XYZ file of C-alpha atoms in Angstrom:
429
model
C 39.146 -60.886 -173.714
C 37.103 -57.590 -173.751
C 34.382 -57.071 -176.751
C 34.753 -53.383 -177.625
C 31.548 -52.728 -179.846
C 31.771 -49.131 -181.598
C 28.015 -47.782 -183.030
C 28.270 -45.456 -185.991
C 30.274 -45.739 -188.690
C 30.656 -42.157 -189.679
C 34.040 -39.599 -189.980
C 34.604 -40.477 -185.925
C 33.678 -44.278 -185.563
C 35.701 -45.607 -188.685
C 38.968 -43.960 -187.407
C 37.775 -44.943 -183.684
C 37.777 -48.731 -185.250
C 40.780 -48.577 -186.405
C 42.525 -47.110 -183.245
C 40.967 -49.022 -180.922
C 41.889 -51.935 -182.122
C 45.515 -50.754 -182.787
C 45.919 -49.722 -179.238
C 43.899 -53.195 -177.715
C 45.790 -55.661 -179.993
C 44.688 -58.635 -180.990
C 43.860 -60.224 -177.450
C 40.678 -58.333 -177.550
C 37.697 -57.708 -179.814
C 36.341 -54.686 -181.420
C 32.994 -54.698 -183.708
C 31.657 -52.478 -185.683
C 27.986 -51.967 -185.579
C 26.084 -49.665 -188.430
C 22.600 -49.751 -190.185
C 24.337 -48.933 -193.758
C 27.051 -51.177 -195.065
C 29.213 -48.495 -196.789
C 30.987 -46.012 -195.191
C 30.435 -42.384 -196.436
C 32.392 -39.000 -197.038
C 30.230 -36.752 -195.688
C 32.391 -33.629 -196.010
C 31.694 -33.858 -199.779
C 28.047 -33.547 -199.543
C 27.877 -30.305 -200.728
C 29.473 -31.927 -204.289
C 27.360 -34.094 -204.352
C 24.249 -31.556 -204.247
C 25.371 -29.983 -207.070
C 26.081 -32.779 -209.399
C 30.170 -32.375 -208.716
C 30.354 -35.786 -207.414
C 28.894 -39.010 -207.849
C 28.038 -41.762 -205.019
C 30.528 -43.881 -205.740
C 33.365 -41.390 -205.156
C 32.552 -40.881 -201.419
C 31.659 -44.033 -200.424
C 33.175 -48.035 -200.082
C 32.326 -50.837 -198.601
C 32.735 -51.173 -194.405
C 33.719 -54.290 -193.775
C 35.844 -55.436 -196.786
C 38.502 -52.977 -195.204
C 37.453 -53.233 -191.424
C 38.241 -57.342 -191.590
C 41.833 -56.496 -193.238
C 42.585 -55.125 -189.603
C 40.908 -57.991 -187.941
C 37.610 -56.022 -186.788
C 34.237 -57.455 -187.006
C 31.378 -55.858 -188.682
C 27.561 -56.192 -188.351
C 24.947 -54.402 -190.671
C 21.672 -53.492 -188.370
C 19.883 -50.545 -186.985
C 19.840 -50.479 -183.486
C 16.542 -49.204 -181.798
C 17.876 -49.695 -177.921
C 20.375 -49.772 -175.986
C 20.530 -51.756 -172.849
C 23.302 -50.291 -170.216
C 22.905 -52.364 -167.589
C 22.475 -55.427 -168.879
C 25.423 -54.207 -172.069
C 23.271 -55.030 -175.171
C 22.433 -53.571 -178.005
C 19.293 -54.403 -179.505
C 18.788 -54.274 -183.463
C 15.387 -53.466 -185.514
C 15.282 -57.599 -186.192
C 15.024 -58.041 -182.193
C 18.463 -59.289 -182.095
C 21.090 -58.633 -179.244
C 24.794 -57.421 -179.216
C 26.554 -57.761 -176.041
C 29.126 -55.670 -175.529
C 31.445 -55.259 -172.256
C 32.683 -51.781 -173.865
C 30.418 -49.441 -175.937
C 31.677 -46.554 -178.056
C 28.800 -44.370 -179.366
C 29.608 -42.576 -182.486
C 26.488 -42.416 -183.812
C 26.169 -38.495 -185.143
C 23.014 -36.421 -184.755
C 19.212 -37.167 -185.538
C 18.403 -33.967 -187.947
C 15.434 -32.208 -186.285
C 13.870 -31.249 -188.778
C 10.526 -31.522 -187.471
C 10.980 -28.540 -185.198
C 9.873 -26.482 -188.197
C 7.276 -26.573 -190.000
C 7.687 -27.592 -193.509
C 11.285 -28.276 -193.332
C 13.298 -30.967 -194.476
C 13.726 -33.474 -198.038
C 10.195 -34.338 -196.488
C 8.549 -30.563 -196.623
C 10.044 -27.562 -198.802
C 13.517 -27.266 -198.295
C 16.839 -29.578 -199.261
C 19.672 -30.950 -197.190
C 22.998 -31.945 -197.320
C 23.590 -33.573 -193.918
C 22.550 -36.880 -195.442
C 23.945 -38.330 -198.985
C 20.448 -39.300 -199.360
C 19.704 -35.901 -199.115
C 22.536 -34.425 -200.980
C 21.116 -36.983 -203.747
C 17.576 -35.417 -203.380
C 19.016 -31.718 -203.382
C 20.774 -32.002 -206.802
C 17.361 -33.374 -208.293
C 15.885 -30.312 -207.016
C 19.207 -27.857 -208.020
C 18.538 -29.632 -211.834
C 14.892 -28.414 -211.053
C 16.084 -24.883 -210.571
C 18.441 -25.140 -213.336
C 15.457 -25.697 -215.630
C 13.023 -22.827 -214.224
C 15.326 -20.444 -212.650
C 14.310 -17.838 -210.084
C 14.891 -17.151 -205.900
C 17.904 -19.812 -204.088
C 17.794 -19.506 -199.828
C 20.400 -21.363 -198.394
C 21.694 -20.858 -194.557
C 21.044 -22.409 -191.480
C 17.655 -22.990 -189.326
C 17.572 -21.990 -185.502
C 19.188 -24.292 -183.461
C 22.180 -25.412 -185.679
C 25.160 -26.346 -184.990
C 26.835 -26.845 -188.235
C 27.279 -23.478 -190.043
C 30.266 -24.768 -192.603
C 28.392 -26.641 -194.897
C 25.692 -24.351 -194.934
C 28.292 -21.426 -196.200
C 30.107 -24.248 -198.325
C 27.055 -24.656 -200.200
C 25.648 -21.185 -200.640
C 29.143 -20.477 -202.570
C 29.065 -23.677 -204.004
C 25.732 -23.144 -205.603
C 27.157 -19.786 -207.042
C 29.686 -21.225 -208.647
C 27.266 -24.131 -210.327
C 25.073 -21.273 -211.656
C 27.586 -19.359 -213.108
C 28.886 -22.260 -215.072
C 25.441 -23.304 -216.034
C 25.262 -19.081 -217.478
C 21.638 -18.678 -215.524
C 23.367 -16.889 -212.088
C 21.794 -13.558 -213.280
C 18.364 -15.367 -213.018
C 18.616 -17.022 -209.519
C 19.068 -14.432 -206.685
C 20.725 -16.288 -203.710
C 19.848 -15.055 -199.617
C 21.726 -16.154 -196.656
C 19.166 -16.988 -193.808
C 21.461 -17.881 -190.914
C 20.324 -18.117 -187.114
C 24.212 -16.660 -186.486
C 24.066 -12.938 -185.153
C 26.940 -11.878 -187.419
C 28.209 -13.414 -190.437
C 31.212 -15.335 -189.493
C 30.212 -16.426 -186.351
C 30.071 -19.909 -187.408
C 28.284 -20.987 -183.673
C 32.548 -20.207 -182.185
C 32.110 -16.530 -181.852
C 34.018 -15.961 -184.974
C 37.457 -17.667 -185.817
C 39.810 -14.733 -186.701
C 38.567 -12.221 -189.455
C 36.054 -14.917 -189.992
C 33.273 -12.138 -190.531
C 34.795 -9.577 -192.496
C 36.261 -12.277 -195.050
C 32.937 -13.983 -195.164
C 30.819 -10.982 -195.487
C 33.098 -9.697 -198.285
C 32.897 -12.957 -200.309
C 29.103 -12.887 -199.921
C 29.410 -9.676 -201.407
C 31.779 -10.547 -204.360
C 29.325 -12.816 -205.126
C 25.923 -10.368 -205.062
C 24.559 -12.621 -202.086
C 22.375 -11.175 -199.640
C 22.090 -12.354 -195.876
C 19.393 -12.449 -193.013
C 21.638 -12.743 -189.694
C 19.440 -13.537 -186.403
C 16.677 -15.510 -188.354
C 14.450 -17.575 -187.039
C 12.627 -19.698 -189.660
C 8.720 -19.532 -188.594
C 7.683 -21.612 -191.133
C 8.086 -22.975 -194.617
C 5.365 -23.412 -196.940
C 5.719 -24.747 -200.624
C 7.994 -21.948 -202.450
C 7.800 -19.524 -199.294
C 9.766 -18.987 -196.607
C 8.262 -17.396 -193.492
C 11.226 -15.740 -191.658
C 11.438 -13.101 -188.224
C 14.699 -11.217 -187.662
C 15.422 -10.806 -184.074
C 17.303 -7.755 -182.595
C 19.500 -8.586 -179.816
C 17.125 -8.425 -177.030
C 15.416 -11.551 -178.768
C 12.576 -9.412 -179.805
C 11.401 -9.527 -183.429
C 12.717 -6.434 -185.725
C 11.118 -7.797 -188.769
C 9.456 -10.204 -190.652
C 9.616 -11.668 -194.270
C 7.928 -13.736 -196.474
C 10.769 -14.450 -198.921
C 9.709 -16.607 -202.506
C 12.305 -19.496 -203.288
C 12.520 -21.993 -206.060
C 15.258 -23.995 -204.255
C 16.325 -23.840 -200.269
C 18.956 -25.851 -198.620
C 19.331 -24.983 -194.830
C 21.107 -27.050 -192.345
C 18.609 -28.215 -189.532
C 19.036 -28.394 -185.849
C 20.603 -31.845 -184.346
C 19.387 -33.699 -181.387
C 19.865 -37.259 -180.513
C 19.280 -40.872 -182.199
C 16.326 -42.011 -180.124
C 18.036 -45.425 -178.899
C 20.789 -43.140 -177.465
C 18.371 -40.458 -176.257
C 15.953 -42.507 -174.687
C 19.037 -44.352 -172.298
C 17.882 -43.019 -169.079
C 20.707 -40.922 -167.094
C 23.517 -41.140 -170.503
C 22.405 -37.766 -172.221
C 20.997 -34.275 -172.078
C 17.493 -33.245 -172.328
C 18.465 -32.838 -176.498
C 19.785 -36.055 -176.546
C 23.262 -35.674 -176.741
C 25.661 -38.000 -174.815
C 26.828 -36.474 -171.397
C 30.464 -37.060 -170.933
C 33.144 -36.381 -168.604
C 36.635 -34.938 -169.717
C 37.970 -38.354 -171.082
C 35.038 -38.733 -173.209
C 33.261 -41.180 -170.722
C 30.050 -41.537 -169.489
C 29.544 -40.058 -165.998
C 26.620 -42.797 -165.303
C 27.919 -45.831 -167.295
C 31.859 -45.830 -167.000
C 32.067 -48.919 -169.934
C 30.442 -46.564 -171.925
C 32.727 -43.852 -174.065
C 31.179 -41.381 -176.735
C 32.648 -38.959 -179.317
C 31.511 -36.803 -182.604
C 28.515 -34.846 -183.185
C 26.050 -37.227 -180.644
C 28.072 -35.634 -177.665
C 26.800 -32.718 -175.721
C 28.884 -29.302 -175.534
C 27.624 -26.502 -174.643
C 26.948 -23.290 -176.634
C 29.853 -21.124 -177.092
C 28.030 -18.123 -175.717
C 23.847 -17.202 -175.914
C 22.998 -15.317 -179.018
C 19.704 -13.715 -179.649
C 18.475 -17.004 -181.844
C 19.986 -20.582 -180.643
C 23.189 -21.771 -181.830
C 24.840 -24.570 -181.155
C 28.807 -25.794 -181.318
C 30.206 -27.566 -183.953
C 31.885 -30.506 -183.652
C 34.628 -30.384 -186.645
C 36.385 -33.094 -188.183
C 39.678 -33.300 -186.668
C 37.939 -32.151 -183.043
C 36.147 -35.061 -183.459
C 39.144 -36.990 -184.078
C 40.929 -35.789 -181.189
C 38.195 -37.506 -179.080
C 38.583 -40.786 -181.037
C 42.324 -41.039 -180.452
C 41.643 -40.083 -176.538
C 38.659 -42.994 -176.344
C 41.346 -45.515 -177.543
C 43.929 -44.376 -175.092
C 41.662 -44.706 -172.493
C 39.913 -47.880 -173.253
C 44.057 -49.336 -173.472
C 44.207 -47.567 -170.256
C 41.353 -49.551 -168.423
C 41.280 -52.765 -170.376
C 44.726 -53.524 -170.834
C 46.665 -51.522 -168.285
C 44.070 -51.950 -166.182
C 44.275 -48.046 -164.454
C 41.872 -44.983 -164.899
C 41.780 -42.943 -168.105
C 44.071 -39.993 -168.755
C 43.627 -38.886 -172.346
C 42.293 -35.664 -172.968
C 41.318 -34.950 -176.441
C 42.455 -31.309 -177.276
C 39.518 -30.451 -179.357
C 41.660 -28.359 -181.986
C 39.418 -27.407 -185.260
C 41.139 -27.415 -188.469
C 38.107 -27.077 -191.526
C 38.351 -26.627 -195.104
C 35.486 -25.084 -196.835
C 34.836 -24.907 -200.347
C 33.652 -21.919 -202.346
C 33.722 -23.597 -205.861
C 36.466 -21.709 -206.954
C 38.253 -20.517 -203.974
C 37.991 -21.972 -200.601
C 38.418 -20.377 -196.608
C 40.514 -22.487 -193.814
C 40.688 -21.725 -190.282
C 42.139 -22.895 -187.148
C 40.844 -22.777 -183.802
C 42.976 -23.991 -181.252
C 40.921 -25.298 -178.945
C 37.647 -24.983 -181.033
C 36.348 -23.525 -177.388
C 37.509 -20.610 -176.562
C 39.569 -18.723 -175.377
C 41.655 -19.914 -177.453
C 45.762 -20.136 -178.084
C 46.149 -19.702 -182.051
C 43.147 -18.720 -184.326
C 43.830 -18.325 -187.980
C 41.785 -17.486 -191.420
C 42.859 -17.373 -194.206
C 41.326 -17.708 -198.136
C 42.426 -18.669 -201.512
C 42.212 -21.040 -203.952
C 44.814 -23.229 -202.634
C 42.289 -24.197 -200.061
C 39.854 -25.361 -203.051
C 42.509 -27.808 -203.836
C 43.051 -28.543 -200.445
C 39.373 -29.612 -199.994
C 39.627 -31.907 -203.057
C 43.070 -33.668 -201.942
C 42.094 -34.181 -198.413
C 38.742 -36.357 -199.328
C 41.089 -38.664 -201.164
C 42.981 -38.641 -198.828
C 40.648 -39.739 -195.867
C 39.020 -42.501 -198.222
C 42.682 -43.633 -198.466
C 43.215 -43.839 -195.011
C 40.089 -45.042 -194.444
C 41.106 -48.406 -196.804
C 44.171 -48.905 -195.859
C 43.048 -48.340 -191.938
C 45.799 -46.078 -190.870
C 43.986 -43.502 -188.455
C 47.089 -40.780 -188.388
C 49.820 -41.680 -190.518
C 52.594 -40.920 -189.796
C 53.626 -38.130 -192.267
C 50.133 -36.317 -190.948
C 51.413 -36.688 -187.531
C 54.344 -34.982 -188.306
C 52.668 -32.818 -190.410
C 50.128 -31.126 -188.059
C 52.716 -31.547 -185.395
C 55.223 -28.996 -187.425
C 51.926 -26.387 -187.285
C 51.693 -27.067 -183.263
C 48.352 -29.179 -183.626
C 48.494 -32.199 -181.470
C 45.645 -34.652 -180.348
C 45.548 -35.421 -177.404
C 46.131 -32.857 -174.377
C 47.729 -34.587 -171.206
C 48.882 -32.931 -167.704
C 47.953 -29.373 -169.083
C 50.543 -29.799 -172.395
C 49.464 -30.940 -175.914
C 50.080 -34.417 -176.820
């Protein structure tokens, strides 16, 4: 019997649970391992943040559903990892062995590489629900004394949807509340376009963005690099595309929310040989580790590079259903060595499909791969993608209960549209 232990019980390690042990059987064991004991939506942060959602909506218990399917569950932080001699080491001082280890773990937020940043400093956050939690007590805040809204993306991110999500988001909470005409929203965005969304632009990405920014009497700073935030002031230098400043601004807010840079949870960073210097898991094409081949990693803890330099650092985003593509490849691979007892084959075929909300509208693209060049791209907008957004978190908490990773009308689904997970022998699987 192999013990398959999975860490992180976020958007990739639930459905990695769930396949796993679907493709291992019941001859072998698979444990979940996460400091929190519910399992939580984060796609609908940006709800949240705004008083659109409550807790409860996004979030259920882990291992109510997770024993239904005959996986274990354990409720600890882990603060190190020991590779060689396959432990995991929790906060208490207790030990996990593992003979297979699946790190899903997501990102640390970095938000100490600014000064002043962060639920802890001057600006909001919706990367955490804690944080989306703490962001709508400061968006009641600026419902009571109105005045300047930044909202964008630090230097160094890597997750540009949310932070778009949310500026329209916010616009559409304001207008309902009848004060929009007192809070003047800027985009600050370490992008070098509008649209670029850290994949060179998806599509018309920039043109339909910049027009719906626009519509909506938003302003944007592209190339920013935040210098600074102090309390009510951010401290902001636009670079040209040589790298060299252009100008500087001091620009007044009553309420910021910018997505930080990610880097890696320290008892995955500090593993000596498994990551990059940022602390992001090194792995070969089947989602293994080069150094430690019983160790397999997927989701926003894994390292890809930048899509191309831009004049202020940008990272990749790892998407929701390119991070499922990696899951579904881990489990084939893990049946591959454990029970079939050959090398791995499964390639995940890191196609992005996203859904972002604009309150009253939404945008949808498709990237196919996510890193180009690319086969299909698409963008398109409309309020049928609003709806979307809404239908598809009840629909992931669903499948997340009843522990069905791709059912099979999704399968079928996505497979009508020519978006397959797993890439094998050059051709889409």
């Amino acid at each position: 019997m192999a013990k398959v232990v999975v860490l992180g019980a976020g958007t990739g390690g639930m459905p990695a649970a769930y396949e796993v042990k679907e493709a291992l059987g019941k001859d072998h064991e698979v444990l979940m391992v996460n400091e929190r004991e519910e399992f939580r939506f984060v796609p609908s942060n940006p709800w949240v943040a705004v008083g659109w959602r409550e807790s409860s909506a996004v979030t259920m218990p882990i291992e109510k559903y997770l024993n239904k399917k005959n996986i274990g569950f354990k409720c600890a932080r882990i603060d190190k990892i020991d590779p060689h001699a396959n432990v995991l080491i929790s906060s208490e001082g207790e030990e996990i062995s593992y003979d297979y280890l699946i790190i899903a773990t997501g990102p640390r937020l970095a938000f100490d590489a600014i000064e002043g940043a962060g639920p802890d400093g001057f600006t909001q956050s919706v990367c955490t629900l804690d944080h989306a939690q703490h962001c709508y007590n400061d968006f009641e805040k600026l419902v009571a004394n109105p005045g300047p809204a930044i909202v964008g993306a630090f230097q160094g991110a890597s997750c540009f949807g949310p932070a778009y999500e949310y500026a329209f988001i916010l616009d559409k909470a304001l207008r309902d509340a009848k004060i929009r005409h007192k809070v003047p929203i800027t985009y600050v965005t370490s992008e070098p376009y509008i649209g670029h969304l850290g994949l060179g632009g998806v599509g018309d990405s920039k043109s339909m963005l910049e027009s719906e920014l626009r519509n909506r009497n938003i302003k944007w700073i592209c190339n920013a690099r935040v210098d600074k935030v102090t309390d009510g002031v951010m401290h902001i230098s636009e670079l040209n595309r040589k790298g060299e400043v252009d100008f500087t601004y001091e620009e007044a807010f009553n309420h910021s929310m910018l997505i930080p840079p990610f880097g890696g949870v320290p008892a995955v960073a500090n593993v000596e040989g498994l990551c990059n210097p940022k602390g992001f898991v090194i792995t070969d094409e089947h989602q293994r580790s080069p150094k430690y081949p019983n160790i397999f990693s997927g989701g926003v803890c894994v390292a890809i590079p930048p899509v191309e330099s831009t004049p202020v650092p940008t990272g990749t985003p790892k998407t929701g259903y390119m991070i499922e593509t990696m899951m579904t490849a881990i489990a084939h691979n893990l049946k591959s060595v454990i029970v079939d007892n050959k090398p791995p084959t499964a390639k995940g075929t890191w196609h992005a499909i996203c859904l972002a909300d604009m309150g009253d509208t939404g945008a949808a693209f498709v990237a196919m791969p996510q890193i180009p060049p690319r086969n299909v791209t698409w963008f398109k907008q409309g309020k049928w993608v609003h709806l979307a957004k809404i239908a598809f978190e009840k629909y992931f908490m669903r499948k997340m209960k009843t522990g069905t990773s791709e059912p099979v009308y999704e399968k079928y689904v996505l497979k009508a549209l020519g978006i397959e997970r797993l890439e094998q022998d050059g051709h889409d699987k």
